[in-house]
């Protein structure tokens, strides 16, 4: 077997010459699904440039500065990447607690408890394997949107009214 079949020339040279990088990616996907990520990397490098293939170190402090209690941070992980250690270190620095739960198999009930607890005491909730609880994530989105809207209304609810008697000190016509 070849070491990099996704970049090997196709047996029919005339067909090989007709393939642009995207169609080559599609061919690899059809024939060797296990090599699709490597072929996708080749396609991205050829189409967009190598800079889009370079790992960018996570700057968790910057990410956290752009979020709030009602705006969760979502990490889409790839093999070999796991931000858990960085999250743990940051949370320790803030002197907070992390409540972890791996979604799936009825864990929604415990996740709801953790989220309620976090809303009450400021701890963090780390939901892992969220692809196993997509229905729950929709529910969570509605809950966070409702909480954010209520907080926004509460901040707008400050009303300044004249002290008693101030209205009458001006003339009846407001002058």
Tab-separated table of C-alpha atoms in Angstrom:
chain	number	residue	atom	x	y	z
A	1	UNK	CA	0.000	0.000	0.000
A	2	UNK	CA	1.034	3.549	-0.634
A	3	UNK	CA	1.946	5.841	2.199
A	4	UNK	CA	-0.015	8.847	0.862
A	5	UNK	CA	-2.696	7.571	-1.528
A	6	UNK	CA	-4.563	10.888	-1.325
A	7	UNK	CA	-1.771	12.626	-3.252
A	8	UNK	CA	-0.914	9.814	-5.698
A	9	UNK	CA	-1.694	10.325	-9.376
A	10	UNK	CA	-4.744	8.604	-10.733
A	11	UNK	CA	-4.249	5.705	-13.151
A	12	UNK	CA	-5.890	7.570	-16.059
A	13	UNK	CA	-3.627	10.550	-16.805
A	14	UNK	CA	-6.240	12.350	-18.922
A	15	UNK	CA	-8.668	12.206	-15.996
A	16	UNK	CA	-5.957	13.359	-13.561
A	17	UNK	CA	-5.351	16.471	-15.675
A	18	UNK	CA	-9.044	17.401	-15.525
A	19	UNK	CA	-9.192	17.394	-11.723
A	20	UNK	CA	-8.902	20.678	-9.877
A	21	UNK	CA	-7.944	20.472	-6.164
A	22	UNK	CA	-11.583	20.433	-4.996
A	23	UNK	CA	-12.606	17.608	-7.337
A	24	UNK	CA	-9.532	15.664	-6.228
A	25	UNK	CA	-10.743	16.086	-2.642
A	26	UNK	CA	-14.142	14.717	-3.659
A	27	UNK	CA	-12.521	11.717	-5.330
A	28	UNK	CA	-10.472	10.948	-2.230
A	29	UNK	CA	-13.597	11.284	-0.107
A	30	UNK	CA	-15.418	8.792	-2.329
A	31	UNK	CA	-12.593	6.243	-2.489
A	32	UNK	CA	-10.726	6.589	0.780
A	33	UNK	CA	-12.815	8.232	3.482
A	34	UNK	CA	-10.051	7.553	5.996
A	35	UNK	CA	-7.764	9.931	4.029
A	36	UNK	CA	-10.275	12.759	3.639
A	37	UNK	CA	-8.801	15.003	6.350
A	38	UNK	CA	-5.354	14.811	4.744
A	39	UNK	CA	-6.839	15.537	1.320
A	40	UNK	CA	-8.831	18.438	2.795
A	41	UNK	CA	-5.624	19.867	4.247
A	42	UNK	CA	-3.997	19.661	0.810
A	43	UNK	CA	-6.998	21.381	-0.743
A	44	UNK	CA	-7.003	24.187	1.858
A	45	UNK	CA	-3.258	24.714	1.451
A	46	UNK	CA	-3.544	24.865	-2.347
A	47	UNK	CA	-6.674	27.027	-2.398
A	48	UNK	CA	-6.322	29.396	0.548
A	49	UNK	CA	-2.674	29.150	1.504
A	50	UNK	CA	-0.556	27.330	4.051
A	51	UNK	CA	-1.245	29.913	6.764
A	52	UNK	CA	-4.756	28.452	7.132
A	53	UNK	CA	-3.256	25.089	8.047
A	54	UNK	CA	-1.068	26.377	10.869
A	55	UNK	CA	-2.161	25.746	14.422
A	56	UNK	CA	-3.057	28.924	16.237
A	57	UNK	CA	-2.389	28.745	19.976
A	58	UNK	CA	-5.470	29.250	22.084
A	59	UNK	CA	-5.492	32.600	23.862
A	60	UNK	CA	-8.136	31.700	26.392
A	61	UNK	CA	-7.910	35.043	28.219
A	62	UNK	CA	-8.867	36.854	25.009
A	63	UNK	CA	-11.701	34.443	24.285
A	64	UNK	CA	-13.093	34.810	27.798
A	65	UNK	CA	-12.893	38.605	27.648
A	66	UNK	CA	-15.332	38.498	24.714
A	67	UNK	CA	-17.965	36.394	26.450
A	68	UNK	CA	-20.385	36.593	29.353
A	69	UNK	CA	-22.306	34.261	31.645
A	70	UNK	CA	-25.075	33.996	29.047
A	71	UNK	CA	-22.762	33.682	26.040
A	72	UNK	CA	-21.054	30.296	26.227
A	73	UNK	CA	-17.716	29.447	24.693
A	74	UNK	CA	-17.919	26.572	22.249
A	75	UNK	CA	-14.791	24.622	21.303
A	76	UNK	CA	-14.876	22.491	18.168
A	77	UNK	CA	-12.143	19.971	18.765
A	78	UNK	CA	-9.998	18.052	16.362
A	79	UNK	CA	-7.831	15.050	17.160
A	80	UNK	CA	-5.004	16.065	19.439
A	81	UNK	CA	-6.572	19.299	20.668
A	82	UNK	CA	-8.042	19.543	24.125
A	83	UNK	CA	-8.479	22.911	25.848
A	84	UNK	CA	-9.458	21.320	29.187
A	85	UNK	CA	-6.094	22.001	30.868
A	86	UNK	CA	-6.152	25.656	29.765
A	87	UNK	CA	-9.744	26.006	31.000
A	88	UNK	CA	-8.853	24.437	34.356
A	89	UNK	CA	-5.862	26.766	34.792
A	90	UNK	CA	-7.919	29.847	33.951
A	91	UNK	CA	-10.765	28.881	36.255
A	92	UNK	CA	-8.308	28.261	39.113
A	93	UNK	CA	-6.871	31.727	38.497
A	94	UNK	CA	-10.389	33.143	38.862
A	95	UNK	CA	-10.931	31.009	41.978
A	96	UNK	CA	-13.995	29.438	40.456
A	97	UNK	CA	-15.121	25.842	40.244
A	98	UNK	CA	-15.722	23.778	37.103
A	99	UNK	CA	-18.640	21.363	36.990
A	100	UNK	CA	-17.982	18.782	34.265
A	101	UNK	CA	-20.406	16.499	32.544
A	102	UNK	CA	-20.098	14.268	29.519
A	103	UNK	CA	-23.342	14.479	27.577
A	104	UNK	CA	-25.292	11.459	26.391
A	105	UNK	CA	-27.234	8.663	28.058
A	106	UNK	CA	-29.668	10.852	29.977
A	107	UNK	CA	-27.108	13.322	31.336
A	108	UNK	CA	-29.379	16.265	30.504
A	109	UNK	CA	-30.912	16.152	33.999
A	110	UNK	CA	-27.523	16.493	35.680
A	111	UNK	CA	-26.481	19.164	33.164
A	112	UNK	CA	-29.589	21.206	34.048
A	113	UNK	CA	-28.671	20.942	37.761
A	114	UNK	CA	-25.095	22.063	37.065
A	115	UNK	CA	-26.271	25.016	34.987
A	116	UNK	CA	-28.734	26.104	37.683
A	117	UNK	CA	-25.976	25.823	40.274
A	118	UNK	CA	-23.573	27.814	38.086
A	119	UNK	CA	-26.143	30.551	37.557
A	120	UNK	CA	-26.559	30.755	41.328
A	121	UNK	CA	-22.922	30.620	42.462
A	122	UNK	CA	-20.853	31.708	39.436
A	123	UNK	CA	-19.138	28.380	38.856
A	124	UNK	CA	-18.404	27.184	35.336
A	125	UNK	CA	-20.024	24.278	33.512
A	126	UNK	CA	-18.038	22.240	31.017
A	127	UNK	CA	-20.328	20.198	28.769
A	128	UNK	CA	-18.319	17.588	26.893
A	129	UNK	CA	-19.373	15.381	23.981
A	130	UNK	CA	-22.165	17.804	23.157
A	131	UNK	CA	-22.863	16.029	19.873
A	132	UNK	CA	-24.600	13.440	22.072
A	133	UNK	CA	-27.020	16.017	23.496
A	134	UNK	CA	-28.092	18.251	20.619
A	135	UNK	CA	-31.691	18.506	21.837
A	136	UNK	CA	-30.432	19.717	25.189
A	137	UNK	CA	-28.226	22.334	23.501
A	138	UNK	CA	-31.303	23.794	21.779
A	139	UNK	CA	-33.011	23.985	25.167
A	140	UNK	CA	-29.904	25.599	26.663
A	141	UNK	CA	-29.808	28.182	23.890
A	142	UNK	CA	-33.390	29.222	24.651
A	143	UNK	CA	-32.617	29.388	28.391
A	144	UNK	CA	-29.502	31.542	27.904
A	145	UNK	CA	-31.271	33.830	25.436
A	146	UNK	CA	-34.104	34.337	27.942
A	147	UNK	CA	-31.648	35.070	30.780
A	148	UNK	CA	-29.668	37.516	28.613
A	149	UNK	CA	-32.845	39.346	27.548
A	150	UNK	CA	-34.026	39.604	31.165
A	151	UNK	CA	-30.640	40.971	32.269
A	152	UNK	CA	-30.720	43.539	29.469
A	153	UNK	CA	-34.244	44.636	30.403
A	154	UNK	CA	-33.229	44.876	34.049
A	155	UNK	CA	-30.330	47.178	33.182
A	156	UNK	CA	-32.668	49.353	31.095
A	157	UNK	CA	-35.212	49.427	33.908
A	158	UNK	CA	-33.463	52.189	35.829
A	159	UNK	CA	-35.787	55.146	35.612
A	160	UNK	CA	-35.069	58.641	36.828
A	161	UNK	CA	-38.129	60.493	38.059
A	162	UNK	CA	-38.217	63.957	39.574
A	163	UNK	CA	-38.355	64.120	43.339
A	164	UNK	CA	-41.722	64.948	44.816
A	165	UNK	CA	-42.436	68.640	44.539
A	166	UNK	CA	-39.943	69.382	41.744
A	167	UNK	CA	-42.626	69.304	39.074
A	168	UNK	CA	-44.641	71.942	40.805
A	169	UNK	CA	-41.724	74.362	41.300
A	170	UNK	CA	-41.712	75.194	37.620
A	171	UNK	CA	-44.606	77.084	36.235
A	172	UNK	CA	-47.646	75.165	35.121
A	173	UNK	CA	-46.392	75.485	31.547
A	174	UNK	CA	-43.046	73.794	32.325
A	175	UNK	CA	-40.975	77.063	32.288
